[in-house]
PDB file of C-alpha atoms in Angstrom:
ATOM      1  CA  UNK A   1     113.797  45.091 -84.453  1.00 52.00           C
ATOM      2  CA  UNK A   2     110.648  47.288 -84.022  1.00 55.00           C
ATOM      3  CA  UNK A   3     111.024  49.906 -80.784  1.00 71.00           C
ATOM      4  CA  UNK A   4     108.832  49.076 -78.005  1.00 84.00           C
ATOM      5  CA  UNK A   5     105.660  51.678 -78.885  1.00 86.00           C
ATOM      6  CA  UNK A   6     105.663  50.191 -82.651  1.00 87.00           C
ATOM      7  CA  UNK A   7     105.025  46.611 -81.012  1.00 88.00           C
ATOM      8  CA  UNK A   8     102.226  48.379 -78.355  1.00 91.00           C
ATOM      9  CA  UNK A   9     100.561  49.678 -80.582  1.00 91.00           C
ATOM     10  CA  UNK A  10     100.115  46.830 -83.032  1.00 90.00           C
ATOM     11  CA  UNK A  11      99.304  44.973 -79.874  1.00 91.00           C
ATOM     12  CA  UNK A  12      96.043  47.550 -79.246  1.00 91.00           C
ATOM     13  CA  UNK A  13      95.154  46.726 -82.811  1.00 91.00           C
ATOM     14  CA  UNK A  14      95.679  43.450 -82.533  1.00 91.00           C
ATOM     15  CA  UNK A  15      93.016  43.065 -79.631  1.00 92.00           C
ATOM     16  CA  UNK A  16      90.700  45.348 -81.340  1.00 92.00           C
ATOM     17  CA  UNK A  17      90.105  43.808 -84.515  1.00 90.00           C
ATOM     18  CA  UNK A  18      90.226  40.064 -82.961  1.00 89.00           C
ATOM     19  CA  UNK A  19      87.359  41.196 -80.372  1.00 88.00           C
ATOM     20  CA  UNK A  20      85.333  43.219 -83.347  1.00 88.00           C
ATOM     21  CA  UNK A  21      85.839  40.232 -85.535  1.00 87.00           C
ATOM     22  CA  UNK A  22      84.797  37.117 -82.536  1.00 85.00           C
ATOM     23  CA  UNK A  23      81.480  39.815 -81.709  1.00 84.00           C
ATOM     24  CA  UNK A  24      80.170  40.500 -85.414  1.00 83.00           C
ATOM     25  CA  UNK A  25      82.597  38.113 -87.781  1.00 76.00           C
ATOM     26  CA  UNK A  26      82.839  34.634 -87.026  1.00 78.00           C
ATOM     27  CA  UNK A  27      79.536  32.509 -86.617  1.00 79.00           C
ATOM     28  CA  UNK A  28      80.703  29.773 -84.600  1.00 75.00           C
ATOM     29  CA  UNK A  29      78.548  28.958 -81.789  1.00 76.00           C
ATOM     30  CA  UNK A  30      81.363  28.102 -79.242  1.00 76.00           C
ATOM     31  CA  UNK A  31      82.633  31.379 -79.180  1.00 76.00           C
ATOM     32  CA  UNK A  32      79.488  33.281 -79.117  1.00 68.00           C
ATOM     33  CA  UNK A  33      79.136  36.017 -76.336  1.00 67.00           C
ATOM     34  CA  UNK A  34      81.504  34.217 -73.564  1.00 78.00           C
ATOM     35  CA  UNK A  35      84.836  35.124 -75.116  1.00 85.00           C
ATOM     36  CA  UNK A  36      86.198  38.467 -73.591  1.00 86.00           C
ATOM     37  CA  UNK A  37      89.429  39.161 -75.343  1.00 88.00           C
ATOM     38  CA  UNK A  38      91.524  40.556 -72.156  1.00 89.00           C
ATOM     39  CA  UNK A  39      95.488  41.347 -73.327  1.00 90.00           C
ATOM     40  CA  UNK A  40      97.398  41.426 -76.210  1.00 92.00           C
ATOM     41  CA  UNK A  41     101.242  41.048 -76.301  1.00 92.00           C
ATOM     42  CA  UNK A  42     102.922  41.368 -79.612  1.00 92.00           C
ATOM     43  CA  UNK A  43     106.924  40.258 -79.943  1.00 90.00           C
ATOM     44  CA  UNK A  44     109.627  42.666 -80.525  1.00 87.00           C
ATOM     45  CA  UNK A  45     110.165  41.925 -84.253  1.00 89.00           C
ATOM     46  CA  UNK A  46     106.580  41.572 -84.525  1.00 88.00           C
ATOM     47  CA  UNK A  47     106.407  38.269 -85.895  1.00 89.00           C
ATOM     48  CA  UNK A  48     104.431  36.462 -83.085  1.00 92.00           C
ATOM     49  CA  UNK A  49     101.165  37.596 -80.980  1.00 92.00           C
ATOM     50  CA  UNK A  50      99.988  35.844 -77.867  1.00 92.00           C
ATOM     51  CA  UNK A  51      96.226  37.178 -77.348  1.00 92.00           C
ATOM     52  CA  UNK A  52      94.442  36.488 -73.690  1.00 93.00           C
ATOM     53  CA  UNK A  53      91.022  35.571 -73.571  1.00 90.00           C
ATOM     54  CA  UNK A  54      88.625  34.381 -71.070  1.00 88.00           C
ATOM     55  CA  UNK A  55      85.348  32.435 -70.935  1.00 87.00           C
ATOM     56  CA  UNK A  56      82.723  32.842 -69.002  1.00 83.00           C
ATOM     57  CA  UNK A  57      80.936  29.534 -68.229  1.00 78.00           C
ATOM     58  CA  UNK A  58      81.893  26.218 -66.823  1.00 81.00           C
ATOM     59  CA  UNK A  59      85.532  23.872 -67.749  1.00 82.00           C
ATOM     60  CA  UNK A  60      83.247  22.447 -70.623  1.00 85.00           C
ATOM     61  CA  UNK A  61      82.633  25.778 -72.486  1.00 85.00           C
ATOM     62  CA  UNK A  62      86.193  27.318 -71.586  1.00 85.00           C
ATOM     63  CA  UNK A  63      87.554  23.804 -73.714  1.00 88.00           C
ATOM     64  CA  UNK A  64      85.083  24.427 -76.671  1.00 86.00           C
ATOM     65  CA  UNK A  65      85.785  28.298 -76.896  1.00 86.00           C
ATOM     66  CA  UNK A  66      89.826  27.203 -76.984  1.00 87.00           C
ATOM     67  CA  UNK A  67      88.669  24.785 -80.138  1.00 88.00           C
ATOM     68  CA  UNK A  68      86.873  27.692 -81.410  1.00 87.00           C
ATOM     69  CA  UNK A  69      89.397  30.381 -81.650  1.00 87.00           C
ATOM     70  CA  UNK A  70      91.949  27.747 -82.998  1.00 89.00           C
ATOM     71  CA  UNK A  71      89.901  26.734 -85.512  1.00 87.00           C
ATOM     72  CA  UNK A  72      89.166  31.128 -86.488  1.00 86.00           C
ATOM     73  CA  UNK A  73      92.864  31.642 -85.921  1.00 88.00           C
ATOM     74  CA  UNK A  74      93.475  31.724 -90.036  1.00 88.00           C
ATOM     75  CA  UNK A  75      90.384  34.334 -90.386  1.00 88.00           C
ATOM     76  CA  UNK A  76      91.368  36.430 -87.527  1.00 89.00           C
ATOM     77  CA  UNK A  77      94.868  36.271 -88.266  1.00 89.00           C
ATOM     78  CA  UNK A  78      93.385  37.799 -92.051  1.00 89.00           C
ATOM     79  CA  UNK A  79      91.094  40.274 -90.337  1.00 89.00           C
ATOM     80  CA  UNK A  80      94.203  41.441 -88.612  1.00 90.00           C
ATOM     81  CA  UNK A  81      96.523  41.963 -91.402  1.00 89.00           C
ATOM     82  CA  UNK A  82      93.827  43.650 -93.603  1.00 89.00           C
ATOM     83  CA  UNK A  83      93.575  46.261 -90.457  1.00 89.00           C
ATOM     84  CA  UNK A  84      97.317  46.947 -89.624  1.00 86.00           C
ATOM     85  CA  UNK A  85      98.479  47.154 -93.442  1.00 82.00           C
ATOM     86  CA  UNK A  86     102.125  45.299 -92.417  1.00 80.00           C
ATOM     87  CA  UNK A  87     104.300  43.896 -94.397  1.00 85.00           C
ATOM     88  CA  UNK A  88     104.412  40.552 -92.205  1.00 89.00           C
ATOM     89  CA  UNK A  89     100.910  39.958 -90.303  1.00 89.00           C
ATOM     90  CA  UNK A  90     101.837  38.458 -87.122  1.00 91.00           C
ATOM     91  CA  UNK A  91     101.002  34.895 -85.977  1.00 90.00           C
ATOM     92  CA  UNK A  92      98.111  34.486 -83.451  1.00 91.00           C
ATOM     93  CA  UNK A  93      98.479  32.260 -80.438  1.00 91.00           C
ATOM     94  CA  UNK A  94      95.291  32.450 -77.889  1.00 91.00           C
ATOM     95  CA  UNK A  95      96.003  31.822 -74.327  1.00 90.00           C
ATOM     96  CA  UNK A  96      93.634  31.263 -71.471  1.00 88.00           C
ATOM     97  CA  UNK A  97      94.290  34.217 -69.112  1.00 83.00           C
ATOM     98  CA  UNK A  98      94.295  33.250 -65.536  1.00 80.00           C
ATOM     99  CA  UNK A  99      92.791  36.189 -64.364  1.00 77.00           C
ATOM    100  CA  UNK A 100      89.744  35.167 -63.253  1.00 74.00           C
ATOM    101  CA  UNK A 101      91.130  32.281 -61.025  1.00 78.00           C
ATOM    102  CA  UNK A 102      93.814  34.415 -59.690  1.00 84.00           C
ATOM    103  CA  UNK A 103      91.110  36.878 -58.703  1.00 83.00           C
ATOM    104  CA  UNK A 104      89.267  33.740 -57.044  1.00 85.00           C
ATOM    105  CA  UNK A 105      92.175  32.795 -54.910  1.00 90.00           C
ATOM    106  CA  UNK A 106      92.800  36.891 -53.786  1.00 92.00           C
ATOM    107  CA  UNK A 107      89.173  36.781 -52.675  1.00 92.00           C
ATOM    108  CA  UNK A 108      89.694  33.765 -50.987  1.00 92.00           C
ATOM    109  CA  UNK A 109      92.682  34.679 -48.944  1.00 93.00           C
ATOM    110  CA  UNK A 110      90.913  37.982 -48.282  1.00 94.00           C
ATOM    111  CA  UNK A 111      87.637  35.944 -46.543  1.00 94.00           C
ATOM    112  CA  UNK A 112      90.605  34.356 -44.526  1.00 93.00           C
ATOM    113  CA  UNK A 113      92.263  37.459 -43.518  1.00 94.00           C
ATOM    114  CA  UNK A 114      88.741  39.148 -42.470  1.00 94.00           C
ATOM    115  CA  UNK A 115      87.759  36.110 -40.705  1.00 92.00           C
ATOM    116  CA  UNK A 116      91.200  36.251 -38.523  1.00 93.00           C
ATOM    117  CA  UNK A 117      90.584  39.896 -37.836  1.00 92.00           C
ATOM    118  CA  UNK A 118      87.265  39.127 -36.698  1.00 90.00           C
ATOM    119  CA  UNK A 119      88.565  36.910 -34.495  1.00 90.00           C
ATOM    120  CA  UNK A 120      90.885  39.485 -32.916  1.00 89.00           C
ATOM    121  CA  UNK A 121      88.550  42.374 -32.769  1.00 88.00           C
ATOM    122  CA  UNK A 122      85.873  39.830 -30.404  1.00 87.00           C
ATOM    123  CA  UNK A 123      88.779  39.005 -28.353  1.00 84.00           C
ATOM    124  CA  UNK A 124      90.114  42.696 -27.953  1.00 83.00           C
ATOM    125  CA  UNK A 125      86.724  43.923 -27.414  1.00 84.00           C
ATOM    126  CA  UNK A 126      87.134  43.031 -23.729  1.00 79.00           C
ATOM    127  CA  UNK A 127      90.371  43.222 -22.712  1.00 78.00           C
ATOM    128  CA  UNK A 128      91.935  46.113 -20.328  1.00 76.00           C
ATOM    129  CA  UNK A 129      95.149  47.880 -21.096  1.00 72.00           C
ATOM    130  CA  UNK A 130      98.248  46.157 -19.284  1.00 73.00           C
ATOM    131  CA  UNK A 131      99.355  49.753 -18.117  1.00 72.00           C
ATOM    132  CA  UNK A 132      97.460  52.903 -17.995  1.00 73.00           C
ATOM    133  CA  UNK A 133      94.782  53.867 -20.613  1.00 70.00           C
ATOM    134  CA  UNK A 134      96.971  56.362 -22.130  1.00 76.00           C
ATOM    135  CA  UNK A 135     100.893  55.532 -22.169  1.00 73.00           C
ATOM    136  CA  UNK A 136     102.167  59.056 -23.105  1.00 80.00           C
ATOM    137  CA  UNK A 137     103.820  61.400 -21.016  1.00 75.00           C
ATOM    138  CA  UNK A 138     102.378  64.764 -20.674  1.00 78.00           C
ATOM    139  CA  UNK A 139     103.958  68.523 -20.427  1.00 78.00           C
ATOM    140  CA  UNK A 140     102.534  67.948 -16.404  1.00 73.00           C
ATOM    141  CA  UNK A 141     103.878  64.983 -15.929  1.00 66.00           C
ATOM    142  CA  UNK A 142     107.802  65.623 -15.207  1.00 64.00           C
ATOM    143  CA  UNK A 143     107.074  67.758 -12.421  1.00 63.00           C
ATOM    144  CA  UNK A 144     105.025  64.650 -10.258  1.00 57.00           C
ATOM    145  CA  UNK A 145     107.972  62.649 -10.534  1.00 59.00           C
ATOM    146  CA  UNK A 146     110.750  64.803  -9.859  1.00 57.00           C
ATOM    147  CA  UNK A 147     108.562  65.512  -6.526  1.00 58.00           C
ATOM    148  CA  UNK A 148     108.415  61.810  -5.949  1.00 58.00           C
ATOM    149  CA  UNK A 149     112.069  60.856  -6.499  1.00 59.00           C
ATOM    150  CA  UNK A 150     112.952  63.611  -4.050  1.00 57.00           C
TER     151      UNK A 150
END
């Protein structure tokens, strides 16, 4: 079993040479310029490689970049072992990250959230206090009711 830095680093590499190879490499027109190659994670006896990628476009180019990278997963899986010099190149599998429609649904909640506080800062904007303007006791203060009690 390889120690944890042996299996980051091959992970770096990994996502290097795949997003060198999908820019410069491979001429197929579904993967193009959409693909950004996001995360590599690399198992600890090295044998396996998930790589994250995302697409930028609509459902219908996201399904024919997926085709696309399995049908380059032989020449990027070559490209890789040529650049890490292993004895065992690591399989590739690509996964669609969900990053970009996890970031969709934080934005949304967030429009929520500043809608609500909208909300409350029109309906605080004219309210009063329910006791004085300034709750705190003062240094003075002790003395006026001590005189009062009396």
């Amino acid at each position: 079993m390889a120690d944890n830095a042996r299996a980051k680093k091959l992970a770096d590499l990994i996502r290097e040479v795949v997003a060198q190879k999908l820019q410069r490499g491979i001429k197929d027109p579904r993967l193009g310029t959409h693909v950004t190659i996001t995360d590599t994670r690399v198992t600890g006896d090295l044998r396996e490689a998930t790589v994250f990628y995302t697409v930028y476009g609509d459902e219908e180019e996201r399904k024919a970049a997926a085709a696309g990278l399995e049908s380059a997963k032989g020449v990027l899986r070559s490209a890789v072992g040529a650049a890490a010099g292993t004895k065992f190149t690591p399989t590739l599998t690509f996964v669609a990250d969900a990053l970009p429609e996890t970031a969709k649904t934080i934005e949304d909640l967030l429009e929520v959230a500043r809608a609500s506080d909208a909300k409350v800062r029109e309906a605080a904007s004219g309210a009063a206090y329910a006791g004085e303007a300034d709750p705190y006791r003062k240094p003075g203060d002790d003395e006026d009711e001590d005189a009062a009690t009396e």
